Amino acid sequence: MAVRPPEAAERPAPARALEPTDRFVDRHIGPSDSEVREMLETIGLHSLDALVEATLPASIRLRRPLDLPAARGEHELIDELRAMARKNQVFRSFIGMGYHDCVTPPVIQRNVLENPGWYTAYTPYQAEIAQGRLEALINFQTMVADLTGLPLANASLLDEATAGAEAMAMCHALDRGQRRVFFASEGCHPQTTAVVKTRAASLGLEVRVGRAEEADLAAEGAFGVLLQYPTTDGRVRDYAELAARAHAAQALVVVATDLLALTLLRPPGEFGADIAVGSSQRFGVPLGFGGPHAAFLSTRDEYKRQIPGRLIGVSRDAEGRPAYRMALQTREQHIRREKATSNICTAQVLLAVMAAMYAVYHGPEGLKRIARRVHALSSALAAALRALGLDPGREPFFDTLRVRLPAGRAAAVLESARQRRFNLRDFGDDSVGIALDETTTEQEVQGLLEAFGARGGAPLDLGTAGAALPAPFARTSAYLAHPVFNTHHSEHEMLRYMRMLESRDLSLTTSMIPLGSCTMKLNATSEMVPLSWPEFGELHPFAPADQTKGYAELFAQLEAWLAEITGFAAVSLQPNAGSQGEYAGLLAIRAFHESRGEPHRRVCLIPVSAHGTNPASAATAGFKVVAVACDAQGNIDLADLQAKAEAHRSDLGALMVTYPSTHGVFEESIREVCAAVHQHGGQVYMDGANMNAQVGLTRPADVGADVCHLNLHKTFCIPHGGGGPGMGPIGVAAHLAPFLPGHPVVRLPGRETIGAVSAAPWGSASILTISWVYIALMGPDGLKKATEVAILNANYMARRLEGHFEVLYTGREGRVAHEFIVDARPFQKSAGIEVDDIAKRLMDYGFHAPTMSFPVAGTLMIEPTESEPKAELDRFCDAMIAIREEIRAVEEGRVSREDNVLKRAPHTLRAVTADDWGRPYTRQQAAFPAPWVGQRKFWPAAARIDNPYGDRNLMCTCPPVSAFE
């Protein structure tokens, strides 16, 4: 009898044998099948299905697979996406309007944009292990402050239009709400004016648009004025007299400006601006069909407590050395909640880092050379156009011309330019705009002239092209004098500087980042690769539709997939952050009520456990917040909700709810919660922060929600980038679809009611490729398994930590969702140990702390995600258990309550190797408390930072080198 080969028993079925060998789901999900079985055994269950049955309410379970395309292999999918990308045509866009092509220095592209050490880090809340990003952001703030001539800049905003809206809200807050009119110059970019108008309408303000120089701001009753410098059609105006008149009328002056132009132009701070806003995109950040880009806002020092967004400052650490951290956090929306004047809770850190590095690499003289070259080519173009008998304008300009043509000739010029693969701006009045940029060549200028009728071959007259701008427009003040902008100009120096900063940051390249509510999962290389393709990166957001068919196809597919995942009828991809998604969704609800003749429905019910963005977004959208209590188990108090819905039945607008709850539990009463709101005429807004526990198992629309935003930088794999970029699309039920965001430049049919919420029609379009790749690679089965394993990992960790820490909230059968909260409050009484001490001590074990003191003060919220393997989960649990034993040593009096390894954490290399140790524990215990630490030690770059000292001695620009000596 023949002997059967051993391997024959394991030979796969023919269908399985032909599956792709590069199945992404196997690489994305951390635990292997055998590890999944081990973890299930630990928590006392036999299958993932049993875990889901024990965790989710049966009434909300999705009982069919998601209707999505089957998963493809990584190589196959990248080829498919390349074919889609080739449907985009990369013309040279001279459209301007705040978007310009530029050169991303390869050393920055490879070592920042394409480097997971930079793009997988989290928001720098734990400053001791984020010193690299924080220094880069201080560089960004210094760059913006120097170039705008205003002393205080934030760490970036979402886009220029949003920054303009934030500036308007800031002016209104400084006016203490006394006046209701904001004046916007007709010279502003149309998308900026549109976003400002949207924000104004939600706040009950009026935006008047006109010629700013002729406006009587006192008679208008304006609390502020927005100017563009240079204007959207390129003119450089002298606003000094206008600024003086505005101040005499007690109005504040906001100037939207261009950083490259400011290397040659008089800065806004020198002619009376109170606030400057703009985009840093042309400092080395690709166009990306609209983003992501880092906007900026700078202002006067006296307004530091009203500045929106994040602010990085300099403090000192426990060793007395300068250290960076996030400053004045009491200003921020997550603390001020409904009293906040902004709902911005993030920044565009990765892009701000790129822009700052661009300035570091080129330095002040390099930037000036780039600006002079752009201005020289623009001047030569203007002279040549005049020689052709055309009118490019007589006012000073930097890089943009508006050419007025004989009646009926504009169409022929635009078509002639198009034949040469050039996009120009059509003003619609027989005038054409041309905006040159860093990448423009003499040959392209010749081609542009030929489009206007010039004969080819005639050389450009560069004789007067380099002439300086006349007074009072020319800049005379110095900028970027700090050594950081005058040192790293060779590639070797630049490479080493960026690598030094990268080494000071803990990212996902180091270890898991178990932040509850933040979902720090794998950002796979295959998802990131398309970002650097020119077909996605080099398109202007206002390029003609026939050049952007690849993007259109991708958007249509992604919208359909997200609609299926959420159960909604329509999706808008425009909101470029979760906070903007909340805002847009609430505006849709508000517009729906208004369309039904019920504009008074402005009460928004929000549980006390909600994210800080929720009440801030509700206030920003013009709602009145009414808090809803939670019960002892952390669930929404259904009786309190029903009572308040009844009490406000005539003016109830919405409920904002997070599901699973912010406490990490699938609330059994969610359908009753939604029904109570609908019964009294309200709409249900679901915060999609915890969507990673829903995909494939349940859907917001099926639960009862009317609208939900999706944090693509959480559930759908766009990396956090050190605190941005992000995307916050919204899905809506059919009755809300007509109220999705529109756009003034690129018309979005049927979406005109609430206006625009972002500068570009599809927000930060280029990073949507990441989520498209993720969903396509995972397929319906992979997405469902990812959710199941995320829930498994959380329950496994909760079980391992039982007996050491109290898990604060659990659902039915003692299970948690994809995250859970452990209580550290008892240790303050028993050992004098605060939650901060545990967070800082985790750094010595090589980990970032979980979310601290949210949603419950003195607790840690842990979310492992599906991407972490069992070994990493165990390492983190072992670290937490070891820290519990260190606390026990204090409780039992074996070590001092005042001087112990937790109170002195984290421990830097400098401290551990110092000649003088003088601590009541060993260096080994301080720096190498667990076996794995010795194999891959991550050293905190700073000792524990003194936050109050930094707020009392606020410094938000680059400190002098002597401070570090």
CSV table of C-alpha atoms in Angstrom, one decimal, residues 44 217 270 395 454 479 486 495 525 874:
chain,number,residue,atom,x,y,z
A,44,GLY,CA,-13.6,31.9,28.7
A,217,LEU,CA,-16.4,100.0,9.3
A,270,GLU,CA,4.0,96.0,10.5
A,395,GLU,CA,-0.6,97.6,-9.3
A,454,ALA,CA,2.9,85.7,-28.9
A,479,TYR,CA,13.3,87.1,9.6
A,486,ASN,CA,20.8,79.1,9.3
A,495,LEU,CA,19.2,64.5,7.3
A,525,THR,CA,3.0,50.8,3.7
A,874,ASP,CA,1.3,40.9,27.0
